[in-house]
PDB file of C-alpha atoms in Angstrom:
ATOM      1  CA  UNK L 274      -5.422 -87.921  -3.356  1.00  0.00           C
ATOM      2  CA  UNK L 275      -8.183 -88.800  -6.085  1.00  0.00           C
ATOM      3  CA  UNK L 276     -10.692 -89.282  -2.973  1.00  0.00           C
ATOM      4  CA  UNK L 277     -10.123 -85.963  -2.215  1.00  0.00           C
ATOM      5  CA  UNK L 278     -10.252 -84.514  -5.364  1.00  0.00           C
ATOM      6  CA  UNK L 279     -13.629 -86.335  -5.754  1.00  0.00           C
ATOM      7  CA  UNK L 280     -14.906 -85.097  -2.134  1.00  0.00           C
ATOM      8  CA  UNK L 281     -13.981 -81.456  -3.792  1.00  0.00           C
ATOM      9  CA  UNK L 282     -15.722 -81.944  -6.989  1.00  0.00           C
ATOM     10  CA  UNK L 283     -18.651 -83.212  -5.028  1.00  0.00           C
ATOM     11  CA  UNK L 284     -18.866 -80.238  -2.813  1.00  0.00           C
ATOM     12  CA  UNK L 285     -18.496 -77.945  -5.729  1.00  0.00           C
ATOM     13  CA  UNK L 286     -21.147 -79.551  -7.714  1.00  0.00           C
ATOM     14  CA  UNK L 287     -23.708 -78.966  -4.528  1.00  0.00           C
ATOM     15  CA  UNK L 288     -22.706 -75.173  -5.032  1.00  0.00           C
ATOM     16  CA  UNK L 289     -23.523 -74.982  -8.063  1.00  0.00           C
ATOM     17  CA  UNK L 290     -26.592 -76.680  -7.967  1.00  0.00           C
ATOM     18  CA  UNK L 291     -27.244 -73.977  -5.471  1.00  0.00           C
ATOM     19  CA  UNK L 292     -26.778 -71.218  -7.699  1.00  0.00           C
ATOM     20  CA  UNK L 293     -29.449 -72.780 -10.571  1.00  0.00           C
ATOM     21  CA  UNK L 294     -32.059 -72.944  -7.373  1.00  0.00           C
ATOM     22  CA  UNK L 295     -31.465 -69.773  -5.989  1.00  0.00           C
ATOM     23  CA  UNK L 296     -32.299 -67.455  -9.200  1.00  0.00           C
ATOM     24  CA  UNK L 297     -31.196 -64.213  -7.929  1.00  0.00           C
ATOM     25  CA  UNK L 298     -27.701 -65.574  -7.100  1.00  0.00           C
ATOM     26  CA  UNK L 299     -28.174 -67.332 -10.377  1.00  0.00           C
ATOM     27  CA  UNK L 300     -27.844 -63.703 -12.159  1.00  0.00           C
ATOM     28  CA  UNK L 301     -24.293 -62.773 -10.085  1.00  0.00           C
ATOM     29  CA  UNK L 302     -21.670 -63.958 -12.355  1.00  0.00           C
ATOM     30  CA  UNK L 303     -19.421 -63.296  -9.897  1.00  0.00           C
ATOM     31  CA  UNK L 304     -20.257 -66.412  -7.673  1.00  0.00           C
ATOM     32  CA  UNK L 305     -20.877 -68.035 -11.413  1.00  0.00           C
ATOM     33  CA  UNK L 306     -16.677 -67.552 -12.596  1.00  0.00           C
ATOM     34  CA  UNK L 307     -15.289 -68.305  -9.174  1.00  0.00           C
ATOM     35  CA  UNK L 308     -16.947 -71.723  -9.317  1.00  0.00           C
ATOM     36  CA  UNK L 309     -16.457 -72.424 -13.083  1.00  0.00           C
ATOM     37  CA  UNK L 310     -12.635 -70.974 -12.144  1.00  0.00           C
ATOM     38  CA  UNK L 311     -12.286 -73.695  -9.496  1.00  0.00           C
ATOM     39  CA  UNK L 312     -13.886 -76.609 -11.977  1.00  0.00           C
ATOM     40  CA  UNK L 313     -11.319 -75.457 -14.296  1.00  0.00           C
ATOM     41  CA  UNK L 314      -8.584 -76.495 -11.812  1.00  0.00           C
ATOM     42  CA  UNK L 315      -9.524 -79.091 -10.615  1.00  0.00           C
ATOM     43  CA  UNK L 316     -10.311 -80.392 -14.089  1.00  0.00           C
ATOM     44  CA  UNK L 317      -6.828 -80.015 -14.918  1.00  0.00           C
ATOM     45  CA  UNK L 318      -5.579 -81.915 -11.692  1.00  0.00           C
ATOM     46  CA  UNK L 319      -7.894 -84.676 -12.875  1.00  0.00           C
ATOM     47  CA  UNK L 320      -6.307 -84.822 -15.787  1.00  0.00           C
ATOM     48  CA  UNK L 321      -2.816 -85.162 -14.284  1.00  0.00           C
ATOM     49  CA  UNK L 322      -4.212 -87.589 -11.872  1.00  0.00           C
ATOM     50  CA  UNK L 323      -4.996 -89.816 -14.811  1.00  0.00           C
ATOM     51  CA  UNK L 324      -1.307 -89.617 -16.644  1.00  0.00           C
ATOM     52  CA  UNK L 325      -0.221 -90.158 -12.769  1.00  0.00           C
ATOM     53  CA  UNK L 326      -2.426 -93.648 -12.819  1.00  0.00           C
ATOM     54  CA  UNK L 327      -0.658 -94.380 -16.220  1.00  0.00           C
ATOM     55  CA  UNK L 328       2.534 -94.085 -15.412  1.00  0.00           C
ATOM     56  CA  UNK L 329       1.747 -96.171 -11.668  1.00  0.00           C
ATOM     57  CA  UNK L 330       0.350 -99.183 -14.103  1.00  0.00           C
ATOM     58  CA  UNK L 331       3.475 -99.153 -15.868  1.00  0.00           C
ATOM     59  CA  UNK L 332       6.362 -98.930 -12.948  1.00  0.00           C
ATOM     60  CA  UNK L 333       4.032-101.658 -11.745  1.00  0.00           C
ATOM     61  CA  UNK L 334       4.045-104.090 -14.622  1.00  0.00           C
ATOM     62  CA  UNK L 335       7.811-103.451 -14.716  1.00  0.00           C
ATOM     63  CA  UNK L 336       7.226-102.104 -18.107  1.00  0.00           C
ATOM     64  CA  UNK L 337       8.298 -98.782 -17.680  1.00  0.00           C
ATOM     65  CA  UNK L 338      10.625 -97.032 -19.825  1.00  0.00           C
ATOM     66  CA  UNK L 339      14.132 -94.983 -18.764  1.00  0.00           C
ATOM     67  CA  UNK L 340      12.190 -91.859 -17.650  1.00  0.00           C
ATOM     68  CA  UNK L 341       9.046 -93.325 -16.240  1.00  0.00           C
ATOM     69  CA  UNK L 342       9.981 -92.813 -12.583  1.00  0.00           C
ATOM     70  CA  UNK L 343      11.152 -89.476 -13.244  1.00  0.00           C
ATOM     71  CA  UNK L 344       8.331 -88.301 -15.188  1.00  0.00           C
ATOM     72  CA  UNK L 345       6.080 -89.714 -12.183  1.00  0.00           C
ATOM     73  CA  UNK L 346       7.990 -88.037  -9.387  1.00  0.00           C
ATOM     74  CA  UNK L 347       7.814 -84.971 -11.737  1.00  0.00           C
ATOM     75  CA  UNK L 348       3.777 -85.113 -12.377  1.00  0.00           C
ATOM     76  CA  UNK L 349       3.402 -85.694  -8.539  1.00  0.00           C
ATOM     77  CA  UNK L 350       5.708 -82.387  -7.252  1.00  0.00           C
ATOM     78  CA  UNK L 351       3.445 -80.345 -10.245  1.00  0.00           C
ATOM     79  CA  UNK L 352       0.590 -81.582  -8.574  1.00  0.00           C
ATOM     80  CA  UNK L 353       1.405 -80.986  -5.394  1.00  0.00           C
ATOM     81  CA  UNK L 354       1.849 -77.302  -6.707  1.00  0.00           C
ATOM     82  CA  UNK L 355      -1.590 -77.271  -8.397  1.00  0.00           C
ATOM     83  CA  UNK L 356      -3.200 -78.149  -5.407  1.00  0.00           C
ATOM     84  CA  UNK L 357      -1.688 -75.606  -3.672  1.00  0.00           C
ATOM     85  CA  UNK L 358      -2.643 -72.967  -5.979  1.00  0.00           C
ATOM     86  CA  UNK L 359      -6.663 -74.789  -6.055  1.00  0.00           C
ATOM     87  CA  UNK L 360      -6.914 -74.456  -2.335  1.00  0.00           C
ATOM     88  CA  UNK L 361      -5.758 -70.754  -2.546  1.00  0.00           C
ATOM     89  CA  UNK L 362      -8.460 -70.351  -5.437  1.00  0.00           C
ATOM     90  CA  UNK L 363     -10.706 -72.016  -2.973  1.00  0.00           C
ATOM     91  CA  UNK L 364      -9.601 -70.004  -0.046  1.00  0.00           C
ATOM     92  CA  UNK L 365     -10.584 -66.681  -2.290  1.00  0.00           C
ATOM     93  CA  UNK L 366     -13.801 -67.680  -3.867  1.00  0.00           C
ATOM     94  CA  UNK L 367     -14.906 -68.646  -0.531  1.00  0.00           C
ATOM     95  CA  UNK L 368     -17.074 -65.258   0.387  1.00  0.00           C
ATOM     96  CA  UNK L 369     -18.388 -65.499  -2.905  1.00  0.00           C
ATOM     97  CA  UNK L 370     -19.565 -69.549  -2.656  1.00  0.00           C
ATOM     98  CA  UNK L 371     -21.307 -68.970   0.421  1.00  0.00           C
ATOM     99  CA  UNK L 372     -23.729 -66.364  -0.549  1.00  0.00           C
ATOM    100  CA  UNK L 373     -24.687 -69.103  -2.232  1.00  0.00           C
ATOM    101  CA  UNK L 374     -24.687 -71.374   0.729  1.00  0.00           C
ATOM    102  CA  UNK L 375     -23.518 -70.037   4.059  1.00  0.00           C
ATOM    103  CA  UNK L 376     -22.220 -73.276   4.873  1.00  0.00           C
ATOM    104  CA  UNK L 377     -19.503 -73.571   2.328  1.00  0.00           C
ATOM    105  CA  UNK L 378     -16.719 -72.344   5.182  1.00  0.00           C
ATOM    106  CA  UNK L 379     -17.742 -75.591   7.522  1.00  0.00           C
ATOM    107  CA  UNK L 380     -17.822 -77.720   4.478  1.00  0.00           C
ATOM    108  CA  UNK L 381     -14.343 -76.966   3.158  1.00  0.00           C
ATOM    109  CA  UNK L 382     -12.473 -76.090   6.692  1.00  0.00           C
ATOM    110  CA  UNK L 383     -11.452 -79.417   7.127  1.00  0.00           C
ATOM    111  CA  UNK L 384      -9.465 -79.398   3.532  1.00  0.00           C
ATOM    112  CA  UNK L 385      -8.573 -75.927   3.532  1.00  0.00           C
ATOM    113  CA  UNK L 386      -7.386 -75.041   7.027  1.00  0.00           C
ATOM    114  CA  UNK L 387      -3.475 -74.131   6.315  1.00  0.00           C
ATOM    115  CA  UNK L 388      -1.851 -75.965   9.411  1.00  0.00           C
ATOM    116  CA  UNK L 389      -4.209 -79.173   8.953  1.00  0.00           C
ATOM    117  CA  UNK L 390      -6.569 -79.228   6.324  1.00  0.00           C
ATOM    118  CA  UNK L 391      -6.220 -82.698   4.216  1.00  0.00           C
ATOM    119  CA  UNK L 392      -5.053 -80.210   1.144  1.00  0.00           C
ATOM    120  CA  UNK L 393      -2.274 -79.442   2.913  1.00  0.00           C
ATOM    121  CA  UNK L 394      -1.679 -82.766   4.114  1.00  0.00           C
ATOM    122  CA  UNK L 395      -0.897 -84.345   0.970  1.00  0.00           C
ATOM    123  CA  UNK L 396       1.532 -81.529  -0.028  1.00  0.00           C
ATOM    124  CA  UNK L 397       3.388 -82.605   2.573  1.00  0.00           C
ATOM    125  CA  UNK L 398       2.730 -86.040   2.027  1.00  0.00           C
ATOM    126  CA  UNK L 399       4.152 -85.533  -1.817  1.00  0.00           C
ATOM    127  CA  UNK L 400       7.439 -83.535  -0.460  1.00  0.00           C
ATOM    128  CA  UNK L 401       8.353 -86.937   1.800  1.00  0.00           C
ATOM    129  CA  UNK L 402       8.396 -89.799  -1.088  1.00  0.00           C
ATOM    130  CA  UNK L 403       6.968 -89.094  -4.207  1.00  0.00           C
ATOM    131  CA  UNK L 404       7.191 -92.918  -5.355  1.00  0.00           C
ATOM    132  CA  UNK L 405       4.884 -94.243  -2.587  1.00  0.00           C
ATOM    133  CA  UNK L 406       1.423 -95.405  -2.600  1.00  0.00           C
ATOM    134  CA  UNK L 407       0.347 -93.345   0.135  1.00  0.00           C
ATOM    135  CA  UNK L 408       1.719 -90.420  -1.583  1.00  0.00           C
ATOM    136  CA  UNK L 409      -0.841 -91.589  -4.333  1.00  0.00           C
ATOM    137  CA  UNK L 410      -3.685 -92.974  -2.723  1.00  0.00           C
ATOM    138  CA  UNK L 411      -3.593 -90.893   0.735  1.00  0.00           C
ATOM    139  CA  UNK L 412      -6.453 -91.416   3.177  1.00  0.00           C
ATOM    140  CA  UNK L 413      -9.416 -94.261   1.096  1.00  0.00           C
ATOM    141  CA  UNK L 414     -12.883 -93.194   0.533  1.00  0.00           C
ATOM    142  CA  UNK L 415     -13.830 -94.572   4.576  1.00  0.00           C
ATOM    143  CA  UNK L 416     -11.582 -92.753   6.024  1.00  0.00           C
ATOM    144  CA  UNK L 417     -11.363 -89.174   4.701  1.00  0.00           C
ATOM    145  CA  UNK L 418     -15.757 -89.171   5.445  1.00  0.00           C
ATOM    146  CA  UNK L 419     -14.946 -89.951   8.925  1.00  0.00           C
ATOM    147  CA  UNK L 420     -11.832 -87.644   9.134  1.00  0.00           C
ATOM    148  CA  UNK L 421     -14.157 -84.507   7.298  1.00  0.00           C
ATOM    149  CA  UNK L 422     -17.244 -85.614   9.300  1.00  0.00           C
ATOM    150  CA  UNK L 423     -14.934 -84.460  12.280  1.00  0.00           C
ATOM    151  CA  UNK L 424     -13.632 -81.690  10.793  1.00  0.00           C
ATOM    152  CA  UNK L 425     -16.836 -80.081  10.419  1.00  0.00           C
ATOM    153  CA  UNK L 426     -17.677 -80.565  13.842  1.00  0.00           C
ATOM    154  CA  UNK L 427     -15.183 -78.623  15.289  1.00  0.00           C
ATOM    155  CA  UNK L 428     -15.125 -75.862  11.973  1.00  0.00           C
ATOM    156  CA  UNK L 429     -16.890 -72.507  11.593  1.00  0.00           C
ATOM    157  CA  UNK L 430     -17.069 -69.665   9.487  1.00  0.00           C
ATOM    158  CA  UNK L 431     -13.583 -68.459  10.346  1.00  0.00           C
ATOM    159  CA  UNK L 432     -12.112 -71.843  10.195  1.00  0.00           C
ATOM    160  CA  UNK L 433     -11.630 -75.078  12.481  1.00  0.00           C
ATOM    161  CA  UNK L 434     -11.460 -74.427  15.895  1.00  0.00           C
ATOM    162  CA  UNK L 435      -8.172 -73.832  18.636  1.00  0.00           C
ATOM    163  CA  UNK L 436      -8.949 -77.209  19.797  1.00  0.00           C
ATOM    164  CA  UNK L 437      -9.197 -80.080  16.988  1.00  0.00           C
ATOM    165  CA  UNK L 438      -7.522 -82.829  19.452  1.00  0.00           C
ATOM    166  CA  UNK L 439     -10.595 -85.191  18.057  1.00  0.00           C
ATOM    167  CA  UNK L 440     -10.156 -83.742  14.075  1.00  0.00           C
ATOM    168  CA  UNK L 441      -6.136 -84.249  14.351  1.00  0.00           C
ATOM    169  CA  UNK L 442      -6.507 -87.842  15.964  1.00  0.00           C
ATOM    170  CA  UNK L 443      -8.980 -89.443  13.098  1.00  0.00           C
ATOM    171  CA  UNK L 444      -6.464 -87.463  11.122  1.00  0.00           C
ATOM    172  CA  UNK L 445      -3.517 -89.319  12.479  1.00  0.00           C
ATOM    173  CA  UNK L 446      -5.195 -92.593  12.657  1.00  0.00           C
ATOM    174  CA  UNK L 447      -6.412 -92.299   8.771  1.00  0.00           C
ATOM    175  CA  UNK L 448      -2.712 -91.578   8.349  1.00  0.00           C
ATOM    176  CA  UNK L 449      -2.031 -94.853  10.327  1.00  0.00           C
ATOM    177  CA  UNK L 450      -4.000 -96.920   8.164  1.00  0.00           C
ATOM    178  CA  UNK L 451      -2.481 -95.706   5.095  1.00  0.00           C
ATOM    179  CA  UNK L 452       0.919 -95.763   6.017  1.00  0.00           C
ATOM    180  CA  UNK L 453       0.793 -99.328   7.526  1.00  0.00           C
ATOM    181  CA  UNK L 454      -0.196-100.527   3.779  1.00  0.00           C
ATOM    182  CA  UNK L 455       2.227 -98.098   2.230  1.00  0.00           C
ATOM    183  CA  UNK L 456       4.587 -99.551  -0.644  1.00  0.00           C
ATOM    184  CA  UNK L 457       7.775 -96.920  -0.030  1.00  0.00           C
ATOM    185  CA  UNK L 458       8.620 -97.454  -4.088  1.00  0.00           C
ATOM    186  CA  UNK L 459       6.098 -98.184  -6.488  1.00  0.00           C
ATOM    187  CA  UNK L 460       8.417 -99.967  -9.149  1.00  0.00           C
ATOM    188  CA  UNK L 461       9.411-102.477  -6.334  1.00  0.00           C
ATOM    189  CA  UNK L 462       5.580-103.018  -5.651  1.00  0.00           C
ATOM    190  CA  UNK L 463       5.988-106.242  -7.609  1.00  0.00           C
ATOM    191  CA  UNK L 464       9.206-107.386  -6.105  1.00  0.00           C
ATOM    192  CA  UNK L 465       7.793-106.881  -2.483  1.00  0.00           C
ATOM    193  CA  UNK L 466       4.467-109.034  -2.755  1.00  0.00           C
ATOM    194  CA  UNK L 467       2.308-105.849  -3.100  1.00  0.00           C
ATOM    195  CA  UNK L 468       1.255-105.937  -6.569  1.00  0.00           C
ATOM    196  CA  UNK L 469      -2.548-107.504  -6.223  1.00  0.00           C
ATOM    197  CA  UNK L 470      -3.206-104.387  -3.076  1.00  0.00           C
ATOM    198  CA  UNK L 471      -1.766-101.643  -5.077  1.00  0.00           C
ATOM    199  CA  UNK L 472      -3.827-103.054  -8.787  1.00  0.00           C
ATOM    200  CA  UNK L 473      -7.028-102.462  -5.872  1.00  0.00           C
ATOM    201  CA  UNK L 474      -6.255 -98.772  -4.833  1.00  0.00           C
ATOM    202  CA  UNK L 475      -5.308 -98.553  -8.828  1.00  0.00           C
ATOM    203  CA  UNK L 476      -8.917 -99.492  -9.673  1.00  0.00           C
ATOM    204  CA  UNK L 477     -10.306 -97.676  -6.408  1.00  0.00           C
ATOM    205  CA  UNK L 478      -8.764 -94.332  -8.004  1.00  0.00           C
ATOM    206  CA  UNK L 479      -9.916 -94.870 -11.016  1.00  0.00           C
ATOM    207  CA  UNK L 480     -12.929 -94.937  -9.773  1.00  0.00           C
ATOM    208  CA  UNK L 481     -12.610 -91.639  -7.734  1.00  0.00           C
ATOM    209  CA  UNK L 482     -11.549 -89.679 -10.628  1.00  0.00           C
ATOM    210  CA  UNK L 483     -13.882 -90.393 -12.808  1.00  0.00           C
ATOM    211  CA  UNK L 484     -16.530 -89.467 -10.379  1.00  0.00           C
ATOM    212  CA  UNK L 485     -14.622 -86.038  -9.959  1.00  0.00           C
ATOM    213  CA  UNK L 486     -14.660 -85.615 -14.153  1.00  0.00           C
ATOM    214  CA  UNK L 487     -18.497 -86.363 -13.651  1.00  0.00           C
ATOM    215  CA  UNK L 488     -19.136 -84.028 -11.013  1.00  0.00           C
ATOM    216  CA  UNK L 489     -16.902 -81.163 -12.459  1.00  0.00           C
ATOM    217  CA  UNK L 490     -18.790 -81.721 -15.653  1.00  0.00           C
ATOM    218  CA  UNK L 491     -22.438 -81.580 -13.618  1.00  0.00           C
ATOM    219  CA  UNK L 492     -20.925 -78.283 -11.955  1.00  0.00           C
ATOM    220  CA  UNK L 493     -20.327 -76.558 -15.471  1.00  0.00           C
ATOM    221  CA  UNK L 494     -23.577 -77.581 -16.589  1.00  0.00           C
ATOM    222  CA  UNK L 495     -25.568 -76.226 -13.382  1.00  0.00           C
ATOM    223  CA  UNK L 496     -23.060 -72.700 -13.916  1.00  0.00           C
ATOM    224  CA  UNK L 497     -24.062 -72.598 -17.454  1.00  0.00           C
ATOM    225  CA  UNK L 498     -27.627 -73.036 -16.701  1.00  0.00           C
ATOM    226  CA  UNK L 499     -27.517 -70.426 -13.915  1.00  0.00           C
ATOM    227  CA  UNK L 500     -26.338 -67.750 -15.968  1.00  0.00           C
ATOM    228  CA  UNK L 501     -26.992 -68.617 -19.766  1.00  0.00           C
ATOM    229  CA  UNK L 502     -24.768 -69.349 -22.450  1.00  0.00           C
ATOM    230  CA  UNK L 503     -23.874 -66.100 -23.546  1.00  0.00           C
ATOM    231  CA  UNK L 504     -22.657 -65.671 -19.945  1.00  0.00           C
ATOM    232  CA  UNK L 505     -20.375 -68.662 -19.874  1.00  0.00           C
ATOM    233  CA  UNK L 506     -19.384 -68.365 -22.961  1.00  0.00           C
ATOM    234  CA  UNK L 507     -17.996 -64.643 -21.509  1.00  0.00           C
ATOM    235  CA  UNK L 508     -16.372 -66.286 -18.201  1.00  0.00           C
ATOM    236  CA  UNK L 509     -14.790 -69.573 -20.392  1.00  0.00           C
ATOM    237  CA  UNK L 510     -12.572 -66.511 -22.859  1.00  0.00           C
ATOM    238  CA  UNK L 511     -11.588 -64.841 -19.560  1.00  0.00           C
ATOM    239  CA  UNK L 512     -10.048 -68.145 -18.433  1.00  0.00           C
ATOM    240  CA  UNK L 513      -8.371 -69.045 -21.896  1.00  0.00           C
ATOM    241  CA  UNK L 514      -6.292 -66.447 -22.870  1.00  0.00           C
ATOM    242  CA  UNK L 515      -3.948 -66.761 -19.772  1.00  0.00           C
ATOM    243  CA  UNK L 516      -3.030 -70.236 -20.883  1.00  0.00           C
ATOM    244  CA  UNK L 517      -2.721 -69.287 -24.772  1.00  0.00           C
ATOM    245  CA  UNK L 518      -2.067 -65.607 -25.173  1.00  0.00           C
ATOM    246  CA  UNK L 519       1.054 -65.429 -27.958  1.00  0.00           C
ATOM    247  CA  UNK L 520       3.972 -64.409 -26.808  1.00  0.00           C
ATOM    248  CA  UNK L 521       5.067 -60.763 -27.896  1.00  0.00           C
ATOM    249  CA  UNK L 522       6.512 -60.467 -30.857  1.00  0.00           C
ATOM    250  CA  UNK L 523       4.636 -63.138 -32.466  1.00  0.00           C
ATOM    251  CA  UNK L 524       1.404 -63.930 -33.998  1.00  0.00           C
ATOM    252  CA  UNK L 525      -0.333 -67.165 -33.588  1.00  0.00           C
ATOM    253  CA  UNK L 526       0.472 -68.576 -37.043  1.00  0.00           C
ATOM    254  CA  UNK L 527       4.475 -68.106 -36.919  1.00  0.00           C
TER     255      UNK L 527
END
């Protein structure tokens, strides 16, 4: 999953490098809080991902405590959830992204698509074994290029095409890969020999997310720059106050 969160993040970022080039868009804050909406989100999943990698370090060095597996299992089905509710966020900001680049719909088709985007894949994939490395990992870096690279080929403003035959067998050959590899239980990684592949992936994600923190950070930046500080600071209050309104009947201080 962090690759795709990374390919996201990347794709984002080109948007809003778009807006800061195109200066009329650059004035529609519109196009300005769906994108900083959807770097919000996506921030937060990265954030998760990283408590996720945490607690995977731990069930693999055996040093887990009483709830570690639980808490893990628990952080993955949230996730799974919060991806959901990004690619619906993605789904729609997408009329608003691509009057900043038309191209946005073939870019994202082969994540968002509801029967087959990648997206929806790994909800699935998280429902089936929550413990597992491909649950974790999903499709490496290699493979989800080649599997989007597809994707786009048979994509278009209203989404992928009847016939993906091609984009559903690199699809189920990326799904091959990962699943001949796969360690069904994370905490038994050790027991079963698999310790030294899954430390890799470990490092690989690391890697992964903290390119998606960088690029969600470079996307912020490029928003703020399009529309001016005084702007974003406008769009970040609308965002806040749904996570830390007060509840009625009590002020912040009680």
């Amino acid at each position: 999953m962090f690759g795709l969160l990374s390919k996201l993040a990347e794709l984002l970022a080109q948007f809003g490098t778009g807006i800061v080039t195109l200066r009329r868009t650059a004035q529609d804050t519109d196009v300005a809080a769906a994108l900083l909406r959807c770097a919000v989100e996506l921030q937060d999943l990265c954030v998760r991902g990283d408590r996720l990698l945490a607690l995977a370090d731990d069930l693999l060095d055996g040093s887990e405590g009483p709830g570690t597996a639980q808490e893990f299992v628990r952080l993955v089905n949230v996730q799974a959830e919060a991806v959901g509710a990004l690619r619906g966020t993605l789904v729609e900001c997408q009329a608003l992204m691509a009057t900043v680049d038309a191209e946005v719909y073939v870019q994202l088709a082969p994540l968002l698509d509801a029967k087959s985007g990648l997206l929806a894949r790994w909800q699935h994939q998280a429902t089936m074994s929550a413990l597992s490395t491909t649950t974790l990992f999903f499709l490496p870096r290699a493979a989800l290029d080649e599997v989007l690279a597809v994707g786009r080929a048979h994509a278009a403003p209203d989404g992928l095409a009847d016939d993906r035959t091609d984009y559903l067998l690199a699809v189920g050959e990326g799904m091959r890969a990962a699943r001949a590899r796969e360690v069904r239980d994370l905490s038994r990684a050790a027991a079963t020999g698999h310790a030294a592949a899954v430390r890799d992936e470990l490092a690989d994600a690391r890697d992964e997310l903290a390119r998606a923190g960088a690029l969600c950070r470079q996307l912020v930046d490029a928003v703020q720059e399009a529309v001016g500080p005084e702007a974003m600071a406008r769009l970040r209050r609308q965002l806040v106050p749904k996570q830390s309104a007060p509840r009625p009947g009590r002020t912040p201080a009680q």
